[in-house]
Coordinates of C-alpha atoms in Angstrom, one line a residue:
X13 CA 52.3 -35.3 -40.7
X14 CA 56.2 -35.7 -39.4
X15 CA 57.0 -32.7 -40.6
X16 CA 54.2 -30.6 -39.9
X17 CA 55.0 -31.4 -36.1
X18 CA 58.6 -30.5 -36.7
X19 CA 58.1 -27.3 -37.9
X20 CA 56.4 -26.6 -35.1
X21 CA 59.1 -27.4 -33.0
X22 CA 61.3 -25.0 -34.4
X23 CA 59.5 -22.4 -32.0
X24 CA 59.4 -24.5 -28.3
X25 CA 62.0 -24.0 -26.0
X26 CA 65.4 -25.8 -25.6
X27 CA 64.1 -28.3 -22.4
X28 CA 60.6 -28.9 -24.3
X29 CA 62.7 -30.3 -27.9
X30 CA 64.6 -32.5 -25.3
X31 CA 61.6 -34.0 -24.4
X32 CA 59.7 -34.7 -27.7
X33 CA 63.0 -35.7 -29.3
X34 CA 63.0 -38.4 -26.4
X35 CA 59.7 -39.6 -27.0
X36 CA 60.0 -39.8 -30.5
X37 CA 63.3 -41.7 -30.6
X38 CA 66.3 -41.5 -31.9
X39 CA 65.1 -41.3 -35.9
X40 CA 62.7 -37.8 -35.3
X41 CA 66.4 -36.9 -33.4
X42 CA 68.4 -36.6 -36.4
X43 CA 65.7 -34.8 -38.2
X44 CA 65.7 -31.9 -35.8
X45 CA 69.3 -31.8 -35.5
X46 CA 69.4 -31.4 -39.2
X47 CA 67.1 -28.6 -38.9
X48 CA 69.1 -27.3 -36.3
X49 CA 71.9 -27.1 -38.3
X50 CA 70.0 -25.3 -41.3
X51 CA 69.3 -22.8 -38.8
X52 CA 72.5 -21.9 -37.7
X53 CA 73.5 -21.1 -41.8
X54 CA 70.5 -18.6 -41.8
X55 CA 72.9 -15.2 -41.4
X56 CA 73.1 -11.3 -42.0
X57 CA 75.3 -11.9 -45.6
X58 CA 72.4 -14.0 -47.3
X59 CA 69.9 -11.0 -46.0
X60 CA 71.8 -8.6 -47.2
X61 CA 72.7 -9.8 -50.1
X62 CA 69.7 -11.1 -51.5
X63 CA 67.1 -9.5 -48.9
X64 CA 65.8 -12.7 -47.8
X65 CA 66.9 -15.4 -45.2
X66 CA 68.1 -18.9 -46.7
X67 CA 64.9 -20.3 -45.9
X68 CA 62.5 -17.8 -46.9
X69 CA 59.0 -20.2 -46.2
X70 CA 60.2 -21.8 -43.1
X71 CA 59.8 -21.0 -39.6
X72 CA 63.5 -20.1 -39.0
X73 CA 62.9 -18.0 -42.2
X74 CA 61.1 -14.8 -42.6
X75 CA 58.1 -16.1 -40.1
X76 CA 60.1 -15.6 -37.1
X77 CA 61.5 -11.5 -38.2
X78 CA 59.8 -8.7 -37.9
X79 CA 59.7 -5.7 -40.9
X80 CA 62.9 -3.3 -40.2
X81 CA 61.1 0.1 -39.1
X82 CA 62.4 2.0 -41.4
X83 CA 59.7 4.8 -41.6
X84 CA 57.8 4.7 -44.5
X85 CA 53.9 5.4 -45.0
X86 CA 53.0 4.7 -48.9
X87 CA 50.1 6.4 -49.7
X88 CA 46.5 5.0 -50.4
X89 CA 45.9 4.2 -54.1
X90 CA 49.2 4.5 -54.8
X91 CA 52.2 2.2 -56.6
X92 CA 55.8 2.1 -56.1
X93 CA 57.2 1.4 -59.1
X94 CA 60.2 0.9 -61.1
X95 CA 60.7 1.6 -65.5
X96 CA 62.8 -1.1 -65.9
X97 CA 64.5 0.6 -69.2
X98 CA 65.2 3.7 -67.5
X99 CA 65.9 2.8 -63.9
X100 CA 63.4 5.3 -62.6
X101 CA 62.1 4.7 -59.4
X102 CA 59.0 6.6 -58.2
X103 CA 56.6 6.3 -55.1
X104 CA 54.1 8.4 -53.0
X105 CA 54.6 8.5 -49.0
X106 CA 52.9 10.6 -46.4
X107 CA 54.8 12.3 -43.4
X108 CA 53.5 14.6 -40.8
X109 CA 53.1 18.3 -41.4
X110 CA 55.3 20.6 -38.9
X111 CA 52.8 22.6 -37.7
X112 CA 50.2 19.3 -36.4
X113 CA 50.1 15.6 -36.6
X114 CA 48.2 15.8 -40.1
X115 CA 50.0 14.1 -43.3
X116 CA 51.2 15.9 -46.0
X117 CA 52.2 13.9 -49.1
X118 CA 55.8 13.7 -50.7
X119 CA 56.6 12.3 -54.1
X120 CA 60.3 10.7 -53.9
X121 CA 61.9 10.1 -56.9
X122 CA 65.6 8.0 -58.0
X123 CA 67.6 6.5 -60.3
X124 CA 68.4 2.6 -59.7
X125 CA 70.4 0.3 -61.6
X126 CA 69.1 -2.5 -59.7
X127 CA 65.5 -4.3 -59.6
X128 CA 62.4 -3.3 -57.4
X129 CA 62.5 -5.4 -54.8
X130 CA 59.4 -6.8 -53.8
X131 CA 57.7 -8.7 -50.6
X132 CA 56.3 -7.9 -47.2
X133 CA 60.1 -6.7 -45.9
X134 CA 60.0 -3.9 -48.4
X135 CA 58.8 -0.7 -49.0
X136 CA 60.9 1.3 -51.5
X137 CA 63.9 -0.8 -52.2
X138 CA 66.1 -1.8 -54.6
X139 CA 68.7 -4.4 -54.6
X140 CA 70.7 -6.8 -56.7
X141 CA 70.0 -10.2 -55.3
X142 CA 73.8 -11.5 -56.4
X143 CA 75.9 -9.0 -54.9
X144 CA 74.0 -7.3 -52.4
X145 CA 73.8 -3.7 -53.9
X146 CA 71.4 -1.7 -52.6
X147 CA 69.0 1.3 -52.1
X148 CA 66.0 2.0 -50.1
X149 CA 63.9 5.1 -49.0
X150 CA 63.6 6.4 -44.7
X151 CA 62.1 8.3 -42.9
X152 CA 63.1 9.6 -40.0
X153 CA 61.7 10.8 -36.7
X154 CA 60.7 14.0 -36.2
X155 CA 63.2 16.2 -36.2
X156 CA 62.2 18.9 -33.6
X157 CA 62.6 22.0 -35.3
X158 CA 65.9 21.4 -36.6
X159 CA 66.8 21.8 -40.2
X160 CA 68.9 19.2 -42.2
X161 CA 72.0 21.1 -42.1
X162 CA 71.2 21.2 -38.1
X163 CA 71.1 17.9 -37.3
X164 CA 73.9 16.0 -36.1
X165 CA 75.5 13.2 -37.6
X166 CA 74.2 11.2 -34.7
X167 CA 70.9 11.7 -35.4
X168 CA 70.8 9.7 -38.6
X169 CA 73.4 7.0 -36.8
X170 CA 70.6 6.2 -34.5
X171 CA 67.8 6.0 -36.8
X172 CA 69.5 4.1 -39.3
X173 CA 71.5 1.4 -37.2
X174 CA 68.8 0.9 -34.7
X175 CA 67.9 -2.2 -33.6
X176 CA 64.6 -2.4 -35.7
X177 CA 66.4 -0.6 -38.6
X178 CA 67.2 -2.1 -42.2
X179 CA 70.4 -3.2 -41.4
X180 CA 69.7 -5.0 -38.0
X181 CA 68.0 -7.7 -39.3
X182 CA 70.1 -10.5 -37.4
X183 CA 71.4 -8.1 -34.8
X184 CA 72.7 -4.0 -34.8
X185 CA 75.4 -3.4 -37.0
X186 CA 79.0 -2.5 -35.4
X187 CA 81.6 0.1 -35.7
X188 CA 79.5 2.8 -37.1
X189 CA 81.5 5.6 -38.4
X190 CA 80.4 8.7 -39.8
X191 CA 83.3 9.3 -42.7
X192 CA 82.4 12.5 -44.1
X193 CA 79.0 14.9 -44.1
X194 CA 78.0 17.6 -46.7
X195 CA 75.4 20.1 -48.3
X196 CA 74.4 20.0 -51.4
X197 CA 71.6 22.6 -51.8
X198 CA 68.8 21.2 -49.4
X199 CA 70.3 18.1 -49.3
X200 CA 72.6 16.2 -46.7
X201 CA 75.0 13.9 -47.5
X202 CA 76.9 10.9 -45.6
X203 CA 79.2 8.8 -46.2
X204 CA 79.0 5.6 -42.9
X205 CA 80.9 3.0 -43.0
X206 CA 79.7 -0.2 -40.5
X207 CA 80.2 -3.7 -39.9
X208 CA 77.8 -6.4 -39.5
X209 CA 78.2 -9.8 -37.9
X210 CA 78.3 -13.4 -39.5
X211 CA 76.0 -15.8 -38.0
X212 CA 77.3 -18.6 -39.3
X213 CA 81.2 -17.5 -39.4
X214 CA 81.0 -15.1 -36.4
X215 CA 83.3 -12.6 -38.5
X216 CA 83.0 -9.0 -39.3
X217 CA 81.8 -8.0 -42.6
X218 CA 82.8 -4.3 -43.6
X219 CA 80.1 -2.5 -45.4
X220 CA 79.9 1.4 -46.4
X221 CA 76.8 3.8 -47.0
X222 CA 75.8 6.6 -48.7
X223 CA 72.8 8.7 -46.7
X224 CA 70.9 12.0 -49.1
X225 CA 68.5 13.1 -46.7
X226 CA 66.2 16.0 -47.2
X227 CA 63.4 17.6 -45.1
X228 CA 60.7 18.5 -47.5
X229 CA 59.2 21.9 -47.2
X230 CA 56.1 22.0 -44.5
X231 CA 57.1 18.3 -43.0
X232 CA 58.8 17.7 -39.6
X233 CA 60.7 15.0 -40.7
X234 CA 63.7 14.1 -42.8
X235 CA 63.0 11.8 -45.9
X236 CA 66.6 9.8 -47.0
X237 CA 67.6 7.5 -49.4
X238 CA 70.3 5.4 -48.0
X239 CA 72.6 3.0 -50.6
X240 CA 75.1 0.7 -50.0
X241 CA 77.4 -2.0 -50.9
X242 CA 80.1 -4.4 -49.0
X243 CA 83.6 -2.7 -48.7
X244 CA 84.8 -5.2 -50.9
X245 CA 82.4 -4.3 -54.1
X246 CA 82.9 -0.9 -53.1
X247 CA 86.4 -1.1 -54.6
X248 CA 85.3 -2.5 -57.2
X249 CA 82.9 -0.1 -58.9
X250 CA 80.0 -0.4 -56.6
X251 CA 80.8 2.9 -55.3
X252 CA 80.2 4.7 -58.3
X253 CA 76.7 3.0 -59.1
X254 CA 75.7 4.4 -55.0
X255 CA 76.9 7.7 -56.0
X256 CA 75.0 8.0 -59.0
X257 CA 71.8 6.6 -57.3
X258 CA 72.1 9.0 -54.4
X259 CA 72.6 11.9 -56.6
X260 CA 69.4 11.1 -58.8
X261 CA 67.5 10.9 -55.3
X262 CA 64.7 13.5 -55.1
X263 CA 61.9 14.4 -51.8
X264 CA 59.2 17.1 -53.0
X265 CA 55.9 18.0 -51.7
X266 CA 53.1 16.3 -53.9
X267 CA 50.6 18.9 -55.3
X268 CA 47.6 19.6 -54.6
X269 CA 44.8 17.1 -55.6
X270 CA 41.1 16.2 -55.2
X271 CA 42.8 12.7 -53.7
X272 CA 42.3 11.7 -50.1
X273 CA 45.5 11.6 -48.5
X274 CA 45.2 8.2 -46.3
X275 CA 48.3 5.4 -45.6
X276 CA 48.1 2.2 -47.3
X277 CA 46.6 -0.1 -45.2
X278 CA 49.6 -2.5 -44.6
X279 CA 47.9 -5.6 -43.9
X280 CA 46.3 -5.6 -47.8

């Protein structure tokens, strides 16, 4: 059908549309310039506020992005999963054991106020869909040795603001700055603040973060929980429901069971 064929024309190149919009006249024309312009409203605010694109079946929806690379390898036969009364969030990953490139599992463990999100995009993440309120579970690369306390701020900067990272989805995020970093027992705490661009506006959106990070015992790399808000809602109150989120956040080696530790196959 008509639109059929214009989907597909979402993906040819700039000279090709020219021609097929010539052959089909002027009518198939304004079609694909109103697609064009549906396009152009698809931006980083909508993602990040909802954690989908405008047009989330389309082919200038999801289709066309690839996952953020955030890390995470859930483990085989095993849920993420949410108690929606108490806000518990709980899932089992794998990470690589210091001492070889064998996994070791680690049960992570937090407090949300905000609903499990689900889809192919996420792995462990929770988000309000109105205001853009979020949390969601990384892991890093490995860290070489280092402990948490070790590693510099820049370390995280890069992982988390790369350009396959959560935050990049419509390009890296801008004016990255590292406000403040502590210990709290084994864990490592940041507060980032960051910018990310309008597509349809071509403004800068403040946003801050709040990074717990953690390197369980026996693993080579750092597992995080990183939540965040738009400067905005910070001010007003969204900074206390990160804080509290982060603080729940727990990273401990699972024990010890008869249960084959193998990742989730991600294309089921």
């Amino acid at each position: 059908s008509l639109l059929i064929f214009l989907s597909g024309c979402d993906a040819l190149s700039l000279e090709t549309r020219r021609s097929v919009i010539g052959w089909m006249g002027s009518a198939s024309a304004g079609l694909i310039a109103a697609n064009a312009n549906a396009v152009e409203e698809t931006d980083v605010d909508n993602f990040l506020r909802s954690g989908m694109v405008s047009m989330p079946m389309g082919v200038s929806g999801q289709a066309g992005k690839a996952k953020p690379q955030i890390g995470v390898v859930l483990r085989e036969g095993t849920d993420v999963s949410r108690d929606s009364k108490s806000g518990n969030v709980f899932a089992e990953i794998l990470v690589q054991k210091t001492d070889s490139s064998d996994l070791m599992p680690v049960i992570t463990s937090f407090q949300s106020p905000w609903a499990l999100a689900t889809g192919s995009l996420f792995d462990i993440e929770c988000r309000d869909s109105d205001t853009g309120d979020a949390a969601f579970v990384a892991v890093s690369p490995n860290v070489g040795g280092s402990s948490v306390d070790a590693l510099k701020d820049s370390f995280f900067v890069k992982f988390l603001f790369s350009p396959t990272g959560r935050f990049s989805f419509y390009g890296q995020p801008t004016d990255i700055k590292v406000k403040s970093s502590e210990m709290r027992g084994d864990y490592r705490i940041l507060d980032v603040s960051f910018a990310t661009l309008s597509q349809s506006t071509q403004t800068e959106i403040p946003r801050k973060a709040r990074v717990i990070a953690t390197i369980p015992s026996g693993s080579k790399q750092a597992v995080m929980l990183v939540s965040s808000a738009s400067a905005l809602r910070w001010k007003k109150g969204a900074e206390k429901l990160v804080t509290s989120t982060v603080e729940s956040f727990k990273a401990t080696p699972a024990p010890e069971t008869s249960m084959k530790i193998r990742a989730q196959d991600k294309r089921a």
